[in-house]
mmCIF file of C-alpha atoms in Angstrom:
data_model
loop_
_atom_site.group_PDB
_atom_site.id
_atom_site.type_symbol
_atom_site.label_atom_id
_atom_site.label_comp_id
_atom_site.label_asym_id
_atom_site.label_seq_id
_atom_site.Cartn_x
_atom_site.Cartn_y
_atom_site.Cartn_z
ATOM 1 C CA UNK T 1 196.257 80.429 144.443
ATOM 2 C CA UNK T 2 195.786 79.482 140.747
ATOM 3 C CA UNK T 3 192.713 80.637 139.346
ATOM 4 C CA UNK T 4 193.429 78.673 135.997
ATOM 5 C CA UNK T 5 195.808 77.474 133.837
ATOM 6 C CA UNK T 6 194.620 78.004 130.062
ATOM 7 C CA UNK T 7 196.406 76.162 127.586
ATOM 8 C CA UNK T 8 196.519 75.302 123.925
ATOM 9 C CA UNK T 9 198.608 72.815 123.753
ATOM 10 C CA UNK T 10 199.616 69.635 125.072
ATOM 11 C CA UNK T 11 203.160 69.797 125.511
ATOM 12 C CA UNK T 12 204.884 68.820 128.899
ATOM 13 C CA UNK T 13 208.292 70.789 128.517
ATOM 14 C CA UNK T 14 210.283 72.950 130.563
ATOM 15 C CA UNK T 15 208.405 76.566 130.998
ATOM 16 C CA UNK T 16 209.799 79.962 129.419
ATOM 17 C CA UNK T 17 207.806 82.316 130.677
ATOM 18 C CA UNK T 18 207.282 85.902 132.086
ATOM 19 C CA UNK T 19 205.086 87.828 134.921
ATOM 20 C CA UNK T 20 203.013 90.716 134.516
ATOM 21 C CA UNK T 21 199.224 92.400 133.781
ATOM 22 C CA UNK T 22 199.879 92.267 130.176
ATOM 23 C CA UNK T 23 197.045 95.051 129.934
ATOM 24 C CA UNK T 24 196.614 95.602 126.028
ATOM 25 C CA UNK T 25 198.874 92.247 125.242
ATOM 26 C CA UNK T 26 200.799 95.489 122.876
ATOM 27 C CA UNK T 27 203.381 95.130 120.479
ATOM 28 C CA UNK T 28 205.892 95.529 123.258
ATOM 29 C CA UNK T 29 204.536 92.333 125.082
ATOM 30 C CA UNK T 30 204.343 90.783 121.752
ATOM 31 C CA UNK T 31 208.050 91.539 121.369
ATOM 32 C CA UNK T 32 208.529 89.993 124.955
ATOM 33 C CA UNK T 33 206.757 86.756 123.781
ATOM 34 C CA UNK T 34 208.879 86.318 120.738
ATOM 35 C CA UNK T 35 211.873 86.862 122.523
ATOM 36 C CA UNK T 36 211.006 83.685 125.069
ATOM 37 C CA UNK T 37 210.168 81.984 121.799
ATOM 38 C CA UNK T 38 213.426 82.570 120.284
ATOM 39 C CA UNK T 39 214.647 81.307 123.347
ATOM 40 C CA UNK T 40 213.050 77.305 122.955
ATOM 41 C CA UNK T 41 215.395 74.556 122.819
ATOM 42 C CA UNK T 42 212.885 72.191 121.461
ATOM 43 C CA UNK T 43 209.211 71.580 120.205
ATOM 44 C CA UNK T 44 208.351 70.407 123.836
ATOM 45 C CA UNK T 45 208.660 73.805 126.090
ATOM 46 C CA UNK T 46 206.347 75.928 126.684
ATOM 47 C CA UNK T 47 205.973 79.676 126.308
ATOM 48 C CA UNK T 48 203.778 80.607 129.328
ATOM 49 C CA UNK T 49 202.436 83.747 130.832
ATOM 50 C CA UNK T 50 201.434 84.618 134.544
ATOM 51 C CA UNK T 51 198.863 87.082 134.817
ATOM 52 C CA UNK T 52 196.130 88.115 138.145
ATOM 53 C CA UNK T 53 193.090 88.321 138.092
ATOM 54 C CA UNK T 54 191.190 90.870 139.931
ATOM 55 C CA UNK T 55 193.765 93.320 138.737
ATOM 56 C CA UNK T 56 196.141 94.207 142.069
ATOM 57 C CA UNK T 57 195.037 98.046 141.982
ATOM 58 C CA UNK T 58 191.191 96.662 142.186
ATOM 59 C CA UNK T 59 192.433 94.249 145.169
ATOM 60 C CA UNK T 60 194.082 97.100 147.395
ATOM 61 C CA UNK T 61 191.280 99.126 146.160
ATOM 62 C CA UNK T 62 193.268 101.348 144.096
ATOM 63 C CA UNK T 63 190.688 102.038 141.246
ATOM 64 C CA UNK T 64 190.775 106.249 141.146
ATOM 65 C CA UNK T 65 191.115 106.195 137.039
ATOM 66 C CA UNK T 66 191.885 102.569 136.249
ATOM 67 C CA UNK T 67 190.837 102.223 133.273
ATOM 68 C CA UNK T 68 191.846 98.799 131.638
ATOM 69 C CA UNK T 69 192.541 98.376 127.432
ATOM 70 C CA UNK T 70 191.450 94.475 127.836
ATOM 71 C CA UNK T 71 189.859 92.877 131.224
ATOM 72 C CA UNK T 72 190.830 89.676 131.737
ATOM 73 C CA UNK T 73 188.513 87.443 129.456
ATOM 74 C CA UNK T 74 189.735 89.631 126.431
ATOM 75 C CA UNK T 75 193.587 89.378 127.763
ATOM 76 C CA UNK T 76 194.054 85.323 127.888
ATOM 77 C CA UNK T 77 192.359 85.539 124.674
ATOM 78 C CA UNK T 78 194.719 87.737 123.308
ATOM 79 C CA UNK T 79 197.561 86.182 124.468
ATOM 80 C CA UNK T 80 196.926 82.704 123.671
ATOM 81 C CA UNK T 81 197.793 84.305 120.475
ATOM 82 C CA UNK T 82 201.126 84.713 121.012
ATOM 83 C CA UNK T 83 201.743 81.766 123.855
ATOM 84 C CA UNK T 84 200.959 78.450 124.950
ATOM 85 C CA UNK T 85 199.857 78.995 128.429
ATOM 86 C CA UNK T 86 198.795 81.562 130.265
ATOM 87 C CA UNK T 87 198.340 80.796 134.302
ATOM 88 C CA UNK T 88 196.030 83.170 136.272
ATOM 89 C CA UNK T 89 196.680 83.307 139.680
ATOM 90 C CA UNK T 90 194.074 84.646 142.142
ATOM 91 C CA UNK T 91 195.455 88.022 143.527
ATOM 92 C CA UNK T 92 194.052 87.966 146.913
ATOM 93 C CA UNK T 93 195.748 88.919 150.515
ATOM 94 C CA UNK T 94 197.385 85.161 150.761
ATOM 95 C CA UNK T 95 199.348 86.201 147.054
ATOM 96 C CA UNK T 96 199.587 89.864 148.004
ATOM 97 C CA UNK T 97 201.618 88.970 151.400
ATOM 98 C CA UNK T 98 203.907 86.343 149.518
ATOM 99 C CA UNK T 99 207.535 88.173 149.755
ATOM 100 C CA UNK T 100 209.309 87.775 147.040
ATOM 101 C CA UNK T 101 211.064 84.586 147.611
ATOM 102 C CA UNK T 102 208.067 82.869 148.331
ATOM 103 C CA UNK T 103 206.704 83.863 145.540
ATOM 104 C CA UNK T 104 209.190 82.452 142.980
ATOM 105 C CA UNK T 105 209.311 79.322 145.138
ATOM 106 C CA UNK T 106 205.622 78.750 144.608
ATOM 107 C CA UNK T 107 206.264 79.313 141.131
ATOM 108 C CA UNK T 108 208.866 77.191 140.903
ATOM 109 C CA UNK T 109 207.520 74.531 143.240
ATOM 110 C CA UNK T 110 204.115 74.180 140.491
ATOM 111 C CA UNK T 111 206.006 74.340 137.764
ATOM 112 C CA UNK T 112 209.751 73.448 135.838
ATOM 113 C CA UNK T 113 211.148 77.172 134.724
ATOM 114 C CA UNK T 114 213.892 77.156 132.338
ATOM 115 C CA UNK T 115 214.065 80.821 131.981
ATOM 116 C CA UNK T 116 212.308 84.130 133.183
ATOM 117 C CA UNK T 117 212.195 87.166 130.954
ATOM 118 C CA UNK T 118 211.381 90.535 132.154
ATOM 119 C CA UNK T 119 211.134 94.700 131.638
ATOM 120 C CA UNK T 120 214.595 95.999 133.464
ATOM 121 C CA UNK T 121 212.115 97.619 135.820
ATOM 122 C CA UNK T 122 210.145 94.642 137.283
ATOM 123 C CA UNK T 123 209.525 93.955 140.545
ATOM 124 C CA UNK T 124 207.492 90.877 142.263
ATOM 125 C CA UNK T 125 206.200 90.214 146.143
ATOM 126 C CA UNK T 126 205.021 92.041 148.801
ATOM 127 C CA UNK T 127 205.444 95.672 148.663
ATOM 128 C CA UNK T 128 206.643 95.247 145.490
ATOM 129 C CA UNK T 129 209.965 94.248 147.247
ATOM 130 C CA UNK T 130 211.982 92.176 144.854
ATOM 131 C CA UNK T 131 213.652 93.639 141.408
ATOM 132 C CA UNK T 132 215.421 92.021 138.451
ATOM 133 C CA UNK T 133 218.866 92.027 140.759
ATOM 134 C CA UNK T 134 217.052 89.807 143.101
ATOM 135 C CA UNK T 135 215.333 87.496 140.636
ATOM 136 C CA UNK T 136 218.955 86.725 139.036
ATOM 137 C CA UNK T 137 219.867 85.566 142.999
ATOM 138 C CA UNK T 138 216.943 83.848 143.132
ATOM 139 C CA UNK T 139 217.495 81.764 139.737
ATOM 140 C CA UNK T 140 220.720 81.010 140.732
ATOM 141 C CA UNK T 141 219.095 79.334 143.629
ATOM 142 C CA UNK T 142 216.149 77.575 141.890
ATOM 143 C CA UNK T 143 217.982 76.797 138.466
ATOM 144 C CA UNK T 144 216.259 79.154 136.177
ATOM 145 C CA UNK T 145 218.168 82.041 133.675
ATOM 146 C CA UNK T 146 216.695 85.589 133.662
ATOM 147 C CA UNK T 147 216.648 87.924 130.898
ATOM 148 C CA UNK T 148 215.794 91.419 130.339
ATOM 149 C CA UNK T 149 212.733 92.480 127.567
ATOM 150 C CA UNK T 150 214.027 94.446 124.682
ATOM 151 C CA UNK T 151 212.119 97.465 124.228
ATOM 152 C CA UNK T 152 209.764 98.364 121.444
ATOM 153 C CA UNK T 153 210.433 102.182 120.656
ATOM 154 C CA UNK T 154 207.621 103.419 118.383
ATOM 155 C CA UNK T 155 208.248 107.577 117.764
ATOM 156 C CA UNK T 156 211.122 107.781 119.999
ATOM 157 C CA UNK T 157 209.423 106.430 122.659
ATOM 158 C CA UNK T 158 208.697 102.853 124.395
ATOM 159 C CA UNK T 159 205.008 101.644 123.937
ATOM 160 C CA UNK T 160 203.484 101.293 127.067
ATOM 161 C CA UNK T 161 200.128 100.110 128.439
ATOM 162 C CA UNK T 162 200.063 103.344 130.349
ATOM 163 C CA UNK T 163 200.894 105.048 126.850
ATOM 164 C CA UNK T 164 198.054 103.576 124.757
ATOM 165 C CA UNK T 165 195.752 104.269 127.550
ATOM 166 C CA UNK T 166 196.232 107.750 127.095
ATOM 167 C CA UNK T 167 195.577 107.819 123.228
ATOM 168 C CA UNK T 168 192.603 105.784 123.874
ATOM 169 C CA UNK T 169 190.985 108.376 126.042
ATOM 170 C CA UNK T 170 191.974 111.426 124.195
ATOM 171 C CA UNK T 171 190.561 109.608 121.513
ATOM 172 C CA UNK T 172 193.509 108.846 119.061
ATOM 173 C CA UNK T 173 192.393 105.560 118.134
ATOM 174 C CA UNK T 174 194.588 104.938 115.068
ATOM 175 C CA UNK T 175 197.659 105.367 116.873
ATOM 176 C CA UNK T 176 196.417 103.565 119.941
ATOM 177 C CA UNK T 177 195.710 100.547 117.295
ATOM 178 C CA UNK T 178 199.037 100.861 115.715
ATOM 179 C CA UNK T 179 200.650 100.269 119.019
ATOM 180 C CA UNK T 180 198.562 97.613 120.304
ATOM 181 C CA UNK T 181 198.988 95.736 117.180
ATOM 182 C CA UNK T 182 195.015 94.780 116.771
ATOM 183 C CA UNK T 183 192.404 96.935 116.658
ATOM 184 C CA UNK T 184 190.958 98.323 120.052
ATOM 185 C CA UNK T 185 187.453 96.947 120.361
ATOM 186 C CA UNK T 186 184.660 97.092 123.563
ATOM 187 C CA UNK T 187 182.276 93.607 123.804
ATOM 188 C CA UNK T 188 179.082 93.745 125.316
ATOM 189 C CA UNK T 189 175.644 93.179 125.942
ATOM 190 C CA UNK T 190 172.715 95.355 123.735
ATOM 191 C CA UNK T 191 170.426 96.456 126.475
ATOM 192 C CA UNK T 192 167.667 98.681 126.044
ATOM 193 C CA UNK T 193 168.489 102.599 125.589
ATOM 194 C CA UNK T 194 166.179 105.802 125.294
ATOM 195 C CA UNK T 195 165.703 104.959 121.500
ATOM 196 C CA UNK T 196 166.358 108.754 120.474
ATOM 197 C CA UNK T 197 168.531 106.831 117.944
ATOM 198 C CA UNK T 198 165.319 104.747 116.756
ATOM 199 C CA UNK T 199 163.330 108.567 116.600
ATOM 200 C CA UNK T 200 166.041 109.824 114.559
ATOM 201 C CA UNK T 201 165.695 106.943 111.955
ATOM 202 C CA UNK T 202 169.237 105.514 112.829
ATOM 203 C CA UNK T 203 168.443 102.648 115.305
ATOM 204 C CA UNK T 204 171.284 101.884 117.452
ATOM 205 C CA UNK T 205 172.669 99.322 119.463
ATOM 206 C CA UNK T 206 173.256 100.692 123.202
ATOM 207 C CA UNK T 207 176.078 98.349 125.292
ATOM 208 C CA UNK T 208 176.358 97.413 128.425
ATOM 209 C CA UNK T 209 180.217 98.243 129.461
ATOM 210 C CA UNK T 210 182.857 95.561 131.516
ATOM 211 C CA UNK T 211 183.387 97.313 134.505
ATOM 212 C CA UNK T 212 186.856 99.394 134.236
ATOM 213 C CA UNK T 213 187.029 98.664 130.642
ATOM 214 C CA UNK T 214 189.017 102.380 129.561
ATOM 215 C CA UNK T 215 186.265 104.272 127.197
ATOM 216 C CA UNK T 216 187.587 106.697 124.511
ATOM 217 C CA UNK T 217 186.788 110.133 124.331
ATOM 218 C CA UNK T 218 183.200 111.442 123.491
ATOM 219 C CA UNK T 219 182.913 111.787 119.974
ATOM 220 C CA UNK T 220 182.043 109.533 116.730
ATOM 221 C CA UNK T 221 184.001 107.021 115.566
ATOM 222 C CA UNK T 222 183.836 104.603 112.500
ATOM 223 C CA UNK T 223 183.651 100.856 113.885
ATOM 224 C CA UNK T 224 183.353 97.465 112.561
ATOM 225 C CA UNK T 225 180.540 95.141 114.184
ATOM 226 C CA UNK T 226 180.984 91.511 114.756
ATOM 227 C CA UNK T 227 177.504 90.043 115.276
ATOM 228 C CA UNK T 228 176.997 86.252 115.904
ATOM 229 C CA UNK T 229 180.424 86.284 113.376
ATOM 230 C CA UNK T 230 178.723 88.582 111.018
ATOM 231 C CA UNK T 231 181.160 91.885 110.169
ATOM 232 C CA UNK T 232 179.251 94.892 109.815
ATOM 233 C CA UNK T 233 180.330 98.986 109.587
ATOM 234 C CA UNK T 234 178.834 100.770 112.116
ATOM 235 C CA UNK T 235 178.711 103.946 113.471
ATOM 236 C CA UNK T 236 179.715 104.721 117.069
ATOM 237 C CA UNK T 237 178.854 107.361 119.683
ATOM 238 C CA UNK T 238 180.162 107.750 122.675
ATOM 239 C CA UNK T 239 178.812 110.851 124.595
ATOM 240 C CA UNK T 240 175.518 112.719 126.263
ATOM 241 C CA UNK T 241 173.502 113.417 123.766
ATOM 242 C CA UNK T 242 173.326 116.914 124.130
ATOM 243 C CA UNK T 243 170.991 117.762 120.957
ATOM 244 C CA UNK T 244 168.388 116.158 122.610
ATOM 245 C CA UNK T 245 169.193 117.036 126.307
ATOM 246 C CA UNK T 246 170.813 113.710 127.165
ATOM 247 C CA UNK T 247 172.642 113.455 130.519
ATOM 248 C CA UNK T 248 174.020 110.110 130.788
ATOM 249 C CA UNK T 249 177.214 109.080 128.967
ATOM 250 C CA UNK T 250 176.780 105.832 126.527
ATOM 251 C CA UNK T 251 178.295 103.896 124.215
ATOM 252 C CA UNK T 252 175.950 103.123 121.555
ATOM 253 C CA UNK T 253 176.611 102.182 117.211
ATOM 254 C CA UNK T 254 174.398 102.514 114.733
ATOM 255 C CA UNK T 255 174.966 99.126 112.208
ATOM 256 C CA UNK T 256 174.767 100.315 109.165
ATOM 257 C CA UNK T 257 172.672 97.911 106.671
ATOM 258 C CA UNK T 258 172.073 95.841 109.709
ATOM 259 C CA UNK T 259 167.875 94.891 110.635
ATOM 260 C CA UNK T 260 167.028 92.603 113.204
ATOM 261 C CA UNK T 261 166.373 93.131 117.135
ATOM 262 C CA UNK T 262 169.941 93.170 119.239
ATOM 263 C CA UNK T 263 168.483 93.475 122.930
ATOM 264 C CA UNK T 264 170.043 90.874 124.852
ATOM 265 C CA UNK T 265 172.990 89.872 122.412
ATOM 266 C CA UNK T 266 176.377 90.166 122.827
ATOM 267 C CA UNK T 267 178.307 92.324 120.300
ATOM 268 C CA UNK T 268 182.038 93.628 119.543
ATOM 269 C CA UNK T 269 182.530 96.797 118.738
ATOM 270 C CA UNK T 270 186.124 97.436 117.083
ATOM 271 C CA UNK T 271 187.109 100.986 116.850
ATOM 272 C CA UNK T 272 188.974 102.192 113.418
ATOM 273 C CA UNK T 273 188.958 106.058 113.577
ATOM 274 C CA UNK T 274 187.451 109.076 115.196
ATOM 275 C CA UNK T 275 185.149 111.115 112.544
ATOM 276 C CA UNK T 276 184.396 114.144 114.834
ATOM 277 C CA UNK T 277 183.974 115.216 118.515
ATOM 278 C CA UNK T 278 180.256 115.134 119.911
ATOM 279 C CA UNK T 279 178.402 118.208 118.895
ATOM 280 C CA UNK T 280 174.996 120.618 119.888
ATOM 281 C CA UNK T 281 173.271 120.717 117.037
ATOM 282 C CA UNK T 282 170.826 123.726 116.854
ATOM 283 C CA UNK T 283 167.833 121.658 115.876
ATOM 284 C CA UNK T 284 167.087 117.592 114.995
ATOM 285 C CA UNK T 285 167.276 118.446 111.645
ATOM 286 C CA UNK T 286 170.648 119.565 111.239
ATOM 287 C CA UNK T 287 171.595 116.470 114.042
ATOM 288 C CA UNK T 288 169.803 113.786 111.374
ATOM 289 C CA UNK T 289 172.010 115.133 108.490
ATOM 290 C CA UNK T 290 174.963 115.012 110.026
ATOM 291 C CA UNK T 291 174.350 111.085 111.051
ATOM 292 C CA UNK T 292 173.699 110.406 107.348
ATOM 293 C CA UNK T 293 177.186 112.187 106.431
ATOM 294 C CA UNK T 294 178.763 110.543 109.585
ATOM 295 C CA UNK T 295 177.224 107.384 107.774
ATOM 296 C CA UNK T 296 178.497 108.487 104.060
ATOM 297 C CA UNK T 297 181.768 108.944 105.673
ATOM 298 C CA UNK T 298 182.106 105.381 106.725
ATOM 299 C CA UNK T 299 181.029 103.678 103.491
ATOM 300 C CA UNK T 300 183.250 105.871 101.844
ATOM 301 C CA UNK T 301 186.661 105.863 103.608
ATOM 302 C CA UNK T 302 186.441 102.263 105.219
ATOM 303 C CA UNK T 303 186.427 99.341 103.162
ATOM 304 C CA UNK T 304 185.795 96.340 104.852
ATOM 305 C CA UNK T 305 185.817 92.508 103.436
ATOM 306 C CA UNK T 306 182.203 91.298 104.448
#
C-alpha cells in the first residue's frame, strides 16, 4: 500500500509524524511540522508525513469542484521543506476499507512511531470512523503519544486549505500567498495556442494545466517565470479572450524581455498580484494598449532580483 517513501535524510530514528492531504503544505501545516520538530528527543528521529495519492475524493469519485492548490508532485516537494520524510500511500479500495485500527496497525507495523500529532478534528479509516479520542486508545495500545495541532489564526480566523482555495479562485492572490507562506505558482508544459498573442505583438506562452490543479479567477495577473532556472516577469491571462471572440478558457503569460521558442518546455508560473479582471475591448487597438500598460505596470510595481 506504499506508493513511496521520499526521504532526505538518512537517519534511522523513532518517527514523529502526522496524517493528512496537506493540500497547499500552508502556514498552518507548517506550524504542525514545527510543532513535531519541537517535539525531537535527538538528532536521529525523524519528522515524517503520510500523505495519498490519488487524492481520496478522486478515488470515490468525488471530484464536483475539487480543485487542488498543489497535486502531489508539487506537495512532497513542498514538504520536504519542512520534514524528513514524507510516505505516500496508494489510496485504493484495499486502504479505503482499512477500519481504523487496522490502519494504525499497518502504520505502526512499517514503521517505529514515537508520537502522532493532529487537527482536534481528525479522523482516519473507513468511513472516516476513527477520531482523535480513538487514536489516544489506540496509542495507548501501540506505544505512541498523540497531540493536538495548534492553530494558526490569521484575521480572526484559522487558515485552511479550504480557505486559500477560495481566495485563489476569487482571485485574491496576495492574501492566498500570505497564507500559504510561498507564492502560489501553476507548472506546465508550453503547447501550441491560437497565437492571437503572437498577432498582437505580445507572444505568449500557452500551458498545459495538471488535471484538478485549482485555477484563479479570469483576469491578469503579474507573475514571475522560472525557465530552465531563468527568473523572468511575465504577464498572465487567464480567461476567453473575448476581444477577439475567444471561447475556450486558458492560461497563457506573456515573458516580458524573454525571445526564444517555449513549445514543448516545461515552465512555472508564480502568481504575485491580480492587475485587472478580463475585459471587451471595443477594438484591437485599445486591447494592444492596454497589454503594454498591463506590461508598464509590472516593470514598475514588481521588482524582482534576476
Amino acid at each position: 500500500m506504499i506508493r513511496g517513501i521520499y526521504r532526505k535524510t538518512d537517519k534511522n530514528g523513532e518517527r514523529f509524524l502526522t496524517i493528512g492531504t496537506f493540500d497547499g503544505v500552508h502556514l498552518g501545516h507548517q506550524l504542525l511540522f514545527k510543532q513535531l520538530k519541537n517535539k525531537k528527543r535527538n538528532d536521529e528521529d525523524i519528522i515524517s508525513v503520510v500523505t495519498f495519492e490519488p487524492h481520496p475524493r478522486i478515488f470515490f469519485k468525488n471530484v464536483e469542484n475539487l480543485s487542488l492548490i498543489t497535486i502531489i508532485e508539487e506537495r512532497i516537494r513542498l514538504l520536504l521543506e519542512f520534514v524528513d520524510e514524507v510516505i505516500v500511500l496508494k489510496f485504493d479500495e484495499k486502504l479505503s476499507k482499512l477500519s481504523p485500527e487496522e490502519f494504525i496497525s499497518f502504520l505502526c507495523n512499517g514503521f517505529k512511531i514515537n508520537t502522532i500529532v493532529e487537527g482536534e478534528n481528525f479522523h482516519f479509516g473507513h468511513g472516516k470512523g476513527g477520531d482523535v479520542a480513538l487514536l489516544r486508545k489506540l496509542g495507548k495500545s501501540f506505544g505512541f503519544d498523540v497531540d493536538i495541532a495548534n492553530l494558526y489564526i490569521f484575521n480572526g480566523l484559522p487558515i485552511s486549505s479550504s480557505r486559500i482555495r477560495r481566495l485563489i479562485i476569487s482571485g485574491k492572490i496576495e492574501e492566498a500567498n500570505k497564507l500559504l507562506g510561498w507564492d502560489f505558482f501553476i507548472s506546465g508544459e508550453v503547447i501550441h495556442g491560437d497565437r492571437i498573442g503572437t498577432f498582437l505583438g505580445f507572444p505568449t506562452a500557452n500551458l498545459r494545466l495538471p488535471e484538478y490543479k485549482i485555477i484563479p479567477q479570469s483576469g491578469v495577473y503579474a507573475a514571475e517565470v522560472e525557465i530552465s532556472g531563468k527568473r523572468y516577469l511575465g504577464a498572465l491571462n487567464i480567461g476567453v479572450k473575448p476581444t477577439v471572440g475567444g471561447k475556450k478558457r486558458s492560461v497563457e503569460v506573456h515573458v516580458i524581455d524573454f525571445e526564444g521558442d517555449l513549445y514543448q518546455e516545461v515552465i512555472t508560473v508564480k502568481f504575485k498580484y491580480k492587475i485587472r479582471d478580463e475585459i471587451k475591448f471595443d477594438s484591437i487597438t485599445a486591447l494592444k494598449k492596454q497589454i503594454r500598460a498591463d506590461i508598464d505596470n509590472i516593470k514598475a510595481n514588481y521588482e524582482m532580483n534576476l
